[in-house]
Coordinates of C-alpha atoms and ligand atoms in Angstrom, one line a residue:
X1 CA 0.0 0.0 0.0
X2 CA 1.2 3.4 -0.7
X3 CA 0.1 6.7 0.6
X4 CA 1.8 9.4 -1.2
X5 CA 1.6 13.1 -1.9
X6 CA -1.5 12.7 -4.0
X7 CA -3.5 11.2 -1.2
X8 CA -6.7 10.9 -3.2
X9 CA -5.0 8.6 -5.6
X10 CA -3.4 6.6 -2.8
X11 CA -6.7 6.1 -1.1
X12 CA -8.4 5.2 -4.3
X13 CA -6.0 2.5 -5.3
X14 CA -5.8 1.2 -1.7
X15 CA -9.5 0.7 -1.6
X16 CA -9.6 -0.9 -5.0
X17 CA -7.0 -3.4 -4.0
X18 CA -8.6 -4.6 -0.9
X19 CA -11.7 -6.2 -2.3
X20 CA -14.4 -7.8 -0.2
X21 CA -12.2 -9.9 2.0
X22 CA -10.9 -6.8 3.7
X23 CA -7.3 -6.0 4.1
X24 CA -4.6 -8.5 5.1
X25 CA -3.4 -8.4 8.6
X26 CA -0.8 -5.8 9.3
X27 CA -1.9 -3.7 6.4
X28 CA -3.5 -0.5 7.3
X29 CA -6.1 1.2 5.1
X30 CA -4.8 4.2 3.4
X31 CA -7.7 6.5 4.5
X32 CA -7.1 5.5 8.1
X33 CA -3.4 6.3 7.9
X34 CA -4.0 9.5 6.1
X35 CA -6.4 10.6 8.8
X36 CA -4.1 9.4 11.6
X37 CA -1.2 11.4 10.0
X38 CA -3.3 14.5 9.9
X39 CA -4.1 14.1 13.6
X40 CA -0.4 13.5 14.3
X41 CA 0.4 16.8 12.7
X42 CA -2.4 18.6 14.4
X43 CA -1.2 17.3 17.8
X44 CA 2.4 18.2 17.1
X45 CA 1.2 21.7 16.3
X46 CA -0.8 22.0 19.4
X47 CA 1.7 20.5 21.7
X48 CA 4.8 22.2 20.4
X49 CA 3.3 25.5 19.4
X50 CA 2.9 27.2 16.1
X51 CA 6.5 28.4 15.9
X52 CA 8.2 25.1 16.5
X53 CA 5.7 23.4 14.3
X54 CA 6.2 25.8 11.4
X55 CA 10.0 25.6 11.8
X56 CA 10.4 21.9 11.7
X57 CA 7.2 20.1 10.8
X58 CA 5.3 22.1 8.3
X59 CA 7.1 20.4 5.5
X60 CA 7.1 17.0 7.0
X61 CA 5.1 14.6 4.8
X62 CA 4.0 11.1 5.0
X63 CA 5.3 9.1 2.0
X64 CA 4.3 5.6 2.7
X65 CA 3.6 3.0 5.4
X66 CA 4.7 -0.5 4.9
X67 CA 5.9 -3.4 7.0
X68 CA 5.3 -1.3 10.1
X69 CA 7.7 1.4 8.9
X70 CA 6.3 4.9 8.3
X71 CA 8.4 6.7 5.8
X72 CA 8.4 10.5 6.2
X73 CA 10.0 13.0 4.0
X74 CA 11.3 16.6 4.3
X75 CA 12.8 18.8 1.7
X76 CA 16.3 19.2 3.1
X77 CA 19.0 17.2 4.8
X78 CA 19.2 19.8 7.5
X79 CA 15.5 19.3 8.5
X80 CA 16.0 15.5 8.3
X81 CA 18.9 15.6 10.7
X82 CA 17.2 18.0 13.0
X83 CA 14.0 16.0 13.2
X84 CA 16.0 12.8 13.7
X85 CA 18.1 14.1 16.5
X86 CA 15.4 16.0 18.3
X87 CA 11.9 14.8 17.5
X88 CA 11.9 11.3 16.2
X89 CA 10.8 9.7 19.4
X90 CA 8.1 12.2 19.9
X91 CA 6.7 11.8 16.3
X92 CA 6.8 8.1 16.6
X93 CA 5.0 8.1 20.0
X94 CA 2.4 10.4 18.6
X95 CA 1.9 8.4 15.4
X96 CA 1.7 5.2 17.4
X97 CA -1.0 6.5 19.6
X98 CA -3.0 7.5 16.5
X99 CA -2.5 4.5 14.4
X100 CA -2.0 0.8 15.0
X101 CA 0.8 -1.1 13.5
X102 CA 3.4 1.6 13.2
X103 CA 6.7 0.3 14.5
X104 CA 9.3 2.7 13.4
X105 CA 9.9 5.8 11.4
X106 CA 12.3 6.7 8.6
X107 CA 12.9 10.2 7.5
X108 CA 14.1 10.7 3.9
X109 CA 14.9 13.8 1.8
X110 CA 12.7 14.5 -1.1
X111 CA 13.7 16.3 -4.2
X112 CA 16.2 15.8 -7.0
X113 CA 19.1 17.2 -5.1
X114 CA 18.9 14.5 -2.4
X115 CA 21.9 12.2 -2.5
X116 CA 20.8 8.6 -3.0
X117 CA 20.4 6.8 0.2
X118 CA 19.2 3.2 0.3
X119 CA 15.7 2.9 1.4
X120 CA 14.9 6.6 1.1
X121 CA 16.0 7.6 -2.3
X122 CA 13.4 5.4 -3.9
X123 CA 10.7 7.1 -2.0
X124 CA 11.5 10.5 -3.2
X125 CA 9.2 12.2 -5.4
X126 CA 10.7 15.5 -6.7
X127 CA 8.9 18.2 -4.9
X128 CA 7.6 20.8 -7.3
X129 CA 9.4 24.0 -6.3
X130 CA 8.1 26.9 -8.2
X131 CA 10.4 29.5 -7.0
X132 CA 9.1 33.0 -7.6
X133 CA 10.9 34.0 -10.8
X134 CA 13.0 36.9 -9.5
X135 CA 13.1 36.3 -5.8
X136 CA 16.4 37.5 -4.6
X137 CA 18.7 35.3 -2.6
X138 CA 19.3 36.8 0.7
X139 CA 20.2 34.6 3.6
X140 CA 17.1 32.6 4.2
X141 CA 15.9 32.5 7.7
X142 CA 13.8 29.3 7.5
X143 CA 15.5 26.1 8.7
X144 CA 14.4 24.5 5.4
X145 CA 16.9 26.6 3.6
X146 CA 19.8 25.9 5.9
X147 CA 23.1 24.6 4.6
X148 CA 22.8 21.4 2.8
X149 CA 25.9 19.6 3.9
X150 CA 27.5 19.3 7.2
X151 CA 29.5 22.3 8.4
X152 CA 33.0 21.6 7.3
X153 CA 35.5 20.9 10.1
X154 CA 37.2 24.0 11.3
X155 CA 34.5 26.3 10.2
X156 CA 31.6 27.8 12.1
X157 CA 29.3 27.7 9.2
X158 CA 28.8 31.4 9.2
X159 CA 26.5 32.5 6.4
X160 CA 28.0 34.8 3.7
X161 CA 27.0 38.4 3.7
X162 CA 24.7 39.6 0.9
X163 CA 26.7 42.3 -1.0
X164 CA 23.6 44.3 -1.6
X165 CA 22.5 44.6 2.0
X166 CA 24.8 47.4 3.2
X167 CA 24.3 50.6 5.3
X168 CA 24.6 52.5 2.0
X169 CA 21.5 50.8 0.5
X170 CA 19.5 51.0 3.8
X171 CA 16.9 53.8 3.7
X172 CA 16.5 55.6 7.0
X173 CA 13.0 56.8 8.1
X174 CA 11.2 57.4 11.3
X175 CA 10.4 53.8 12.1
X176 CA 14.0 52.6 11.8
X177 CA 16.1 55.6 12.6
X178 CA 17.0 54.5 16.1
X179 CA 17.8 50.9 15.0
X180 CA 20.0 52.3 12.2
X181 CA 21.9 54.7 14.4
X182 CA 22.6 51.9 17.0
X183 CA 23.7 49.6 14.2
X184 CA 26.1 52.2 12.8
X185 CA 27.6 53.0 16.2
X186 CA 28.1 49.4 17.0
X187 CA 29.7 48.7 13.6
X188 CA 32.0 51.6 13.7
X189 CA 33.0 51.1 17.3
X190 CA 36.5 49.9 17.8
X191 CA 38.5 49.5 20.9
X192 CA 37.1 49.4 24.4
X193 CA 34.3 47.2 25.6
X194 CA 31.3 46.8 23.4
X195 CA 28.7 49.5 23.6
X196 CA 25.3 48.1 23.9
X197 CA 25.6 44.5 24.6
X198 CA 23.7 42.7 23.2
X199 CA 22.2 45.0 20.6
X200 CA 18.8 43.5 20.0
X201 CA 16.5 44.3 17.1
X202 CA 13.0 43.2 16.8
X203 CA 10.3 43.7 14.1
X204 CA 7.9 41.8 11.9
X205 CA 8.9 40.2 8.7
X206 CA 10.4 42.2 5.9
X207 CA 11.1 45.4 7.9
X208 CA 14.9 45.4 7.5
X209 CA 16.4 43.4 10.4
X210 CA 18.5 41.2 8.2
X211 CA 19.5 44.1 6.0
X212 CA 20.8 46.0 9.1
X213 CA 22.6 43.0 10.4
X214 CA 24.3 42.5 7.1
X215 CA 25.1 46.2 7.1
X216 CA 26.9 45.8 10.4
X217 CA 28.7 42.7 9.1
X218 CA 30.1 44.5 6.1
X219 CA 31.2 47.5 8.1
X220 CA 32.9 45.4 10.7
X221 CA 34.6 43.3 8.1
X222 CA 35.8 46.3 6.2
X223 CA 37.3 47.7 9.3
X224 CA 39.4 44.6 9.5
X225 CA 37.7 43.1 12.5
X226 CA 36.4 39.5 12.8
X227 CA 32.7 39.1 12.4
X228 CA 30.5 36.1 12.0
X229 CA 26.9 36.2 10.8
X230 CA 24.8 33.2 11.8
X231 CA 21.1 32.5 11.5
X232 CA 19.6 30.7 14.4
X233 CA 19.4 27.5 12.4
X234 CA 23.1 27.7 11.4
X235 CA 24.0 28.2 15.0
X236 CA 22.0 25.2 16.0
X237 CA 23.2 23.1 13.1
X238 CA 26.8 24.1 13.8
X239 CA 26.4 23.1 17.3
X240 CA 24.5 19.9 16.8
X241 CA 27.2 18.9 14.4
X242 CA 30.0 19.9 16.7
X243 CA 28.3 17.8 19.4
X244 CA 28.2 14.8 17.1
X245 CA 31.8 15.1 16.2
X246 CA 32.7 15.9 19.7
X247 CA 34.2 19.2 18.8
X248 CA 31.8 21.3 20.7
X249 CA 34.6 22.8 22.7
X250 CA 36.4 23.8 19.6
X251 CA 33.2 25.3 18.2
X252 CA 32.7 27.4 21.2
X253 CA 36.4 28.5 21.3
X254 CA 36.1 29.6 17.7
X255 CA 32.9 31.5 18.4
X256 CA 34.7 33.3 21.2
X257 CA 37.6 34.3 19.1
X258 CA 35.6 36.7 17.0
X259 CA 34.9 40.4 17.6
X260 CA 31.3 40.6 16.6
X261 CA 28.8 37.8 16.6
X262 CA 25.6 38.5 14.7
X263 CA 22.7 36.2 15.2
X264 CA 19.6 36.4 13.0
X265 CA 16.1 35.1 13.7
X266 CA 16.8 33.8 17.3
X267 CA 13.2 33.0 17.7
X268 CA 14.0 29.8 15.9
X269 CA 16.4 28.6 18.6
X270 CA 14.9 25.4 19.8
X271 CA 15.8 22.5 22.0
X272 CA 17.0 22.4 25.5
X273 CA 20.6 21.7 25.1
X274 CA 21.0 24.2 22.3
X275 CA 19.2 26.9 24.3
X276 CA 21.5 26.2 27.2
X277 CA 24.5 26.4 24.9
X278 CA 23.2 29.6 23.3
X279 CA 22.9 31.0 26.8
X280 CA 26.5 30.1 27.7
X281 CA 27.9 31.4 24.4
X282 CA 26.0 34.7 24.9
X283 CA 27.3 35.1 28.4
X284 CA 30.9 34.2 27.5
X285 CA 30.9 36.6 24.6
X286 CA 29.3 39.5 26.5
X287 CA 31.5 38.9 29.5
X288 CA 34.6 39.0 27.3
X289 CA 33.5 42.3 25.9
X290 CA 32.7 41.0 22.5
X291 CA 29.8 42.6 20.7
X292 CA 26.7 40.5 20.1
X293 CA 24.0 41.7 17.8
X294 CA 20.7 39.8 17.7
X295 CA 17.5 40.0 15.7
X296 CA 14.2 38.4 16.2
X297 CA 10.6 38.8 15.3
X298 CA 9.6 39.6 18.8
X299 CA 11.0 41.3 21.9
X300 CA 13.2 39.2 24.3
X301 CA 10.5 38.9 26.9
X302 CA 8.3 37.1 24.4
X303 CA 10.9 34.5 23.3
X304 CA 8.8 31.9 25.1
X305 CA 11.0 29.0 24.2
X306 CA 14.1 30.5 25.9
X307 CA 15.1 30.2 29.4
X308 CA 14.2 33.1 31.7
X309 CA 17.9 33.9 32.3
X310 CA 18.7 34.0 28.6
X311 CA 15.8 36.2 27.9
X312 CA 16.9 38.7 30.6
X313 CA 20.4 38.6 29.3
X314 CA 19.1 39.4 25.8
X315 CA 17.0 42.2 27.2
X316 CA 19.9 43.6 29.2
X317 CA 21.6 45.5 26.4
X318 CA 19.8 47.8 24.0
X319 CA 16.5 46.6 22.6
X320 CA 15.2 48.4 19.6
X321 CA 12.0 47.8 17.7
X322 CA 11.8 48.6 14.0
X323 CA 8.4 49.9 13.2
X324 CA 6.3 49.4 10.1
X325 CA 7.3 51.3 7.0
X326 CA 5.2 54.4 6.4
X327 CA 4.3 55.5 2.9
X328 CA 7.2 57.9 2.6
X329 CA 9.7 55.3 3.6
X330 CA 8.2 52.8 1.3
X331 CA 8.4 55.2 -1.6
X332 CA 12.1 55.9 -0.8
X333 CA 12.9 52.2 -0.6
X334 CA 11.1 51.6 -3.8
X335 CA 13.1 54.4 -5.5
X336 CA 16.4 53.0 -4.3
X337 CA 15.4 49.5 -5.5
X338 CA 14.4 50.9 -8.9
X339 CA 17.7 52.7 -9.2
X340 CA 19.6 49.6 -8.3
X341 CA 17.8 47.6 -10.9
X342 CA 18.4 50.2 -13.5
X343 CA 22.1 49.8 -13.1
X344 CA 21.8 46.5 -14.9
X345 CA 18.7 47.2 -16.9
X346 CA 19.2 50.8 -18.2
X347 CA 16.0 50.8 -20.3
X348 CA 13.8 49.9 -17.4
X349 CA 11.7 52.9 -16.6
X350 CA 9.0 53.3 -14.0
X351 CA 7.2 56.6 -14.0
X352 CA 6.3 58.5 -10.8
X353 CA 2.6 57.6 -11.0
X354 CA 3.3 53.9 -11.1
X355 CA 5.9 54.2 -8.3
X356 CA 3.4 56.1 -6.2
X357 CA 0.8 53.5 -6.8
X358 CA 3.1 50.7 -5.9
X359 CA 4.3 52.4 -2.7
X360 CA 0.6 52.9 -1.7
X361 CA -0.6 49.5 -2.6
X362 CA 2.2 47.4 -1.0
X363 CA 1.9 48.2 2.6
X364 CA 3.1 45.0 4.2
X365 CA 6.9 45.1 4.1
X366 CA 10.1 45.6 2.3
X367 CA 10.2 42.1 1.0
X368 CA 7.0 42.7 -1.0
X369 CA 8.3 46.0 -2.3
X370 CA 11.3 44.1 -3.6
X371 CA 9.0 41.4 -5.1
X372 CA 6.9 44.2 -6.8
X373 CA 10.0 45.6 -8.4
X374 CA 11.0 42.2 -9.7
X375 CA 7.5 41.7 -11.1
X376 CA 7.6 45.0 -12.9
X377 CA 11.0 44.2 -14.3
X378 CA 9.9 40.8 -15.5
X379 CA 6.9 42.3 -17.1
X380 CA 8.9 45.0 -18.8
X381 CA 11.6 42.6 -20.1
X382 CA 9.1 40.0 -21.3
X383 CA 6.7 42.3 -23.1
X384 CA 9.2 45.0 -24.0
X385 CA 6.4 47.4 -23.3
X386 CA 6.7 50.4 -20.9
X387 CA 5.3 49.9 -17.4
X388 CA 1.9 51.6 -17.2
X389 CA -0.4 51.9 -14.3
X390 CA -2.5 49.1 -15.8
X391 CA 0.3 46.7 -16.3
X392 CA 1.6 47.5 -12.8
X393 CA -1.7 46.8 -11.3
X394 CA -1.9 43.4 -13.0
X395 CA 1.7 42.5 -12.2
X396 CA 1.4 43.1 -8.5
X397 CA -2.2 42.2 -8.0
X398 CA -1.5 38.9 -6.2
X399 CA 1.1 40.6 -4.0
X400 CA -1.4 43.1 -2.9
X401 CA -4.2 40.6 -2.3
X402 CA -2.4 37.6 -1.0
X403 CA 0.2 39.1 1.1
X404 CA -2.1 41.3 3.1
X405 CA -2.7 39.0 6.1
X406 CA -6.3 38.5 6.9
X407 CA -6.7 40.7 10.0
X408 CA -8.6 39.2 12.8
X409 CA -9.7 41.6 15.5
X410 CA -9.4 40.8 19.1
X411 CA -12.8 42.2 19.6
X412 CA -14.3 39.8 17.1
X413 CA -12.5 36.9 18.8
X414 CA -14.0 38.0 22.1
X415 CA -17.5 38.3 20.6
X416 CA -17.5 35.0 18.9
X417 CA -16.1 33.1 21.8
X418 CA -18.5 34.7 24.2
X419 CA -21.5 33.8 22.0
X420 CA -20.3 30.2 21.6
X421 CA -20.0 29.7 25.3
X422 CA -23.1 31.6 26.3
X423 CA -21.4 34.3 28.3
X424 CA -21.2 38.0 27.5
X425 CA -18.2 39.8 26.2
X426 CA -18.1 41.8 29.4
X427 CA -17.9 38.6 31.4
X428 CA -14.8 37.8 29.4
X429 CA -13.2 41.1 30.2
X430 CA -14.3 41.0 33.9
X431 CA -12.5 39.8 37.0
X432 CA -14.9 36.9 37.4
X433 CA -13.2 33.6 37.9
X434 CA -15.9 31.0 37.7
X435 CA -15.1 28.1 35.4
X436 CA -17.9 29.1 33.0
X437 CA -16.0 32.3 32.3
X438 CA -12.4 31.3 32.7
X439 CA -12.4 28.8 30.0
X440 CA -13.8 30.9 27.2
X441 CA -11.6 33.8 28.4
X442 CA -8.5 31.6 28.1
X443 CA -9.6 30.3 24.7
X444 CA -10.1 33.8 23.5
X445 CA -6.7 34.8 24.7
X446 CA -5.2 31.9 23.0
X447 CA -6.9 32.7 19.7
X448 CA -5.8 36.3 20.0
X449 CA -2.2 35.2 20.3
X450 CA -2.5 32.7 17.4
X451 CA -4.5 34.7 15.0
X452 CA -3.3 38.3 15.5
X453 CA 0.1 39.9 15.6
X454 CA -0.6 41.5 19.0
X455 CA 2.0 41.1 21.7
X456 CA 1.2 39.4 25.0
X457 CA 1.1 42.7 26.9
X458 CA -1.2 44.2 24.3
X459 CA -3.5 41.2 24.5
X460 CA -3.5 41.5 28.3
X461 CA -4.6 45.2 28.0
X462 CA -7.4 44.2 25.6
X463 CA -8.7 41.7 28.1
X464 CA -9.6 44.1 30.8
X465 CA -6.0 45.2 31.7
X466 CA -4.5 41.9 32.5
X467 CA -0.8 41.2 32.9
X468 CA 1.0 39.5 30.0
X469 CA 1.9 36.6 32.3
X470 CA -1.8 35.9 32.6
X471 CA -2.1 35.8 28.9
X472 CA 1.0 33.5 28.6
X473 CA -0.5 31.2 31.2
X474 CA -3.8 31.0 29.2
X475 CA -2.0 30.4 25.9
X476 CA 0.1 27.6 27.4
X477 CA -2.8 26.1 29.2
X478 CA -5.0 25.9 26.1
X479 CA -2.1 24.6 24.0
X480 CA -1.7 21.8 26.4
X481 CA -5.4 21.1 26.6
X482 CA -5.7 21.0 22.9
X483 CA -3.1 18.3 22.7
X484 CA -4.9 16.2 25.2
X485 CA -8.5 16.7 24.3
X486 CA -9.5 16.1 20.7
X487 CA -13.0 17.6 21.2
X488 CA -11.4 20.8 22.4
X489 CA -9.0 20.7 19.6
X490 CA -11.8 20.5 17.1
X491 CA -13.7 23.2 18.8
X492 CA -10.8 25.6 18.7
X493 CA -10.1 24.6 15.1
X494 CA -13.7 25.5 14.2
X495 CA -13.5 28.8 16.0
X496 CA -10.4 29.6 14.1
X497 CA -12.0 28.9 10.8
X498 CA -15.1 30.9 11.6
X499 CA -12.8 33.9 12.5
X500 CA -10.7 33.5 9.4
X501 CA -13.4 33.1 6.8
Ligands
LIG601 P1 13.6 41.1 7.9 O1 14.9 40.5 8.2 O2 13.2 42.1 9.0 O3 12.5 40.2 7.7 P2 14.9 42.1 5.5 O4 16.0 42.8 6.1 O5 15.1 40.8 4.9 O6 13.7 42.0 6.6 O7 14.2 43.1 4.5 C1 13.3 42.7 3.5 C2 13.6 43.4 2.2 O8 13.3 44.8 2.3 C3 15.1 43.4 1.8 O9 15.2 43.3 0.5 C4 15.6 44.7 2.3 O10 16.7 45.1 1.6 C5 14.4 45.6 2.2 N1 14.3 46.7 3.1 C6 13.7 46.6 4.3 N2 13.9 47.8 5.0 C7 14.7 48.5 4.2 C8 15.2 49.9 4.3 N3 15.0 50.6 5.4 N4 16.0 50.3 3.3 C9 16.2 49.6 2.2 N5 15.7 48.3 2.0 C10 15.0 47.8 3.0
LIG602 MG1 15.4 38.5 8.3

């Protein structure tokens, strides 16, 4: 029996083959397995939280089950080794509790690039990977795009700096002026103990964190000092690898021999031993007066997977938030992008009206602005026609529509949850602590965390001025309950859907 990517097919042929006599012992119906696998993923998501799930399991797929072996696939070797070393037991235990007859797991790498490995290579089905035509290659934060091979001995696996992401190409506006100033000071500082240590940037996606970090990296390098830029996944990978080859001490020593350590996307740091090691490394570097620069998608206090002491160490330097890009800043970034493109495509012209339209329409972030420029360029080179407002509108339509996240309002969450549980919205906001009110309140807090971009303190404020620890407690509690109680899990899933449709 085979359950593959095209599940409908797998299910169909499975049924066709079983006939009237039912399935042979030990063989498990495709539909059952498919359902079980979906429950496994749902439970992993609920138990581990959205971030961990998205980092490691979102691309984990079931390829086939036969002879008691469930074969799973992921797109990269990095993910494979990470899941194998950290989560295999957990996935197996969860799968076993959802389906009979599973004895072991195998994780393979799908895709043409995968090196042949007996038992796994035959399972691979080249994953369709429609890369957006002109998507630029900056250092990818997602673990899926981590280095393919092992980190070579004697190297820390630092990521290369993108030549385009410099201070010179960074456009300064109100929302990022402070971050930019701090970055420049840190980069130009030489001699004496580090200034703000660590320097911590946080912002939503596409607001320029990675750009600033690379800018620091270039400037430090140009000044002849030693710098290493690591994404969280590279840090973890380097460390896991060092542990495997028992060179962890050397890895740490090497890390400590540099002047500036830049660490991007630290919200992805997972796993107890890695976190502890991250904490030690941080302490050692800071205590030795080395500059540490860190970026994440949230403030240090909200790095829930990190130990309290590590969080407070991260918060102990200078923490700077980069705000959303206002229209003026978007227009300037767009102009500088267009100019950069014109350097290699001198005939590419975008008039002021089109530029204004794009800067108005693309509100989300710098990444989408860059995507828009690439679309316009593709359009212009393919058709040879000048970029008009009409063509621009068509070219970026999907960026405008799809990338705008569906905004769920906390108020709507409160209203919906209240009505489902027969309480009033003011009950939810009140101090009342009867079970009939506490549960819906906690569910509403959980949904607010999962479905909106609001921070815990902000959610606390919107729930009658509660403390962020109360919200965190509610979130954890519901996460746990969802993992243990399928009825609740379905209920919450339904609420989510109602809110998002
Ligand atoms: P983050 O790391 O915060 O997700 P990035 O640094 O990757 O965001 O930025 C996304 C894109 O937007 C990059 O192409 C970056 O060059 C561009 N960008 C963001 N902010 C600025 C800025 N202030 N000036 C110039 N480009 C910017
Ligand atoms: Mg980034």
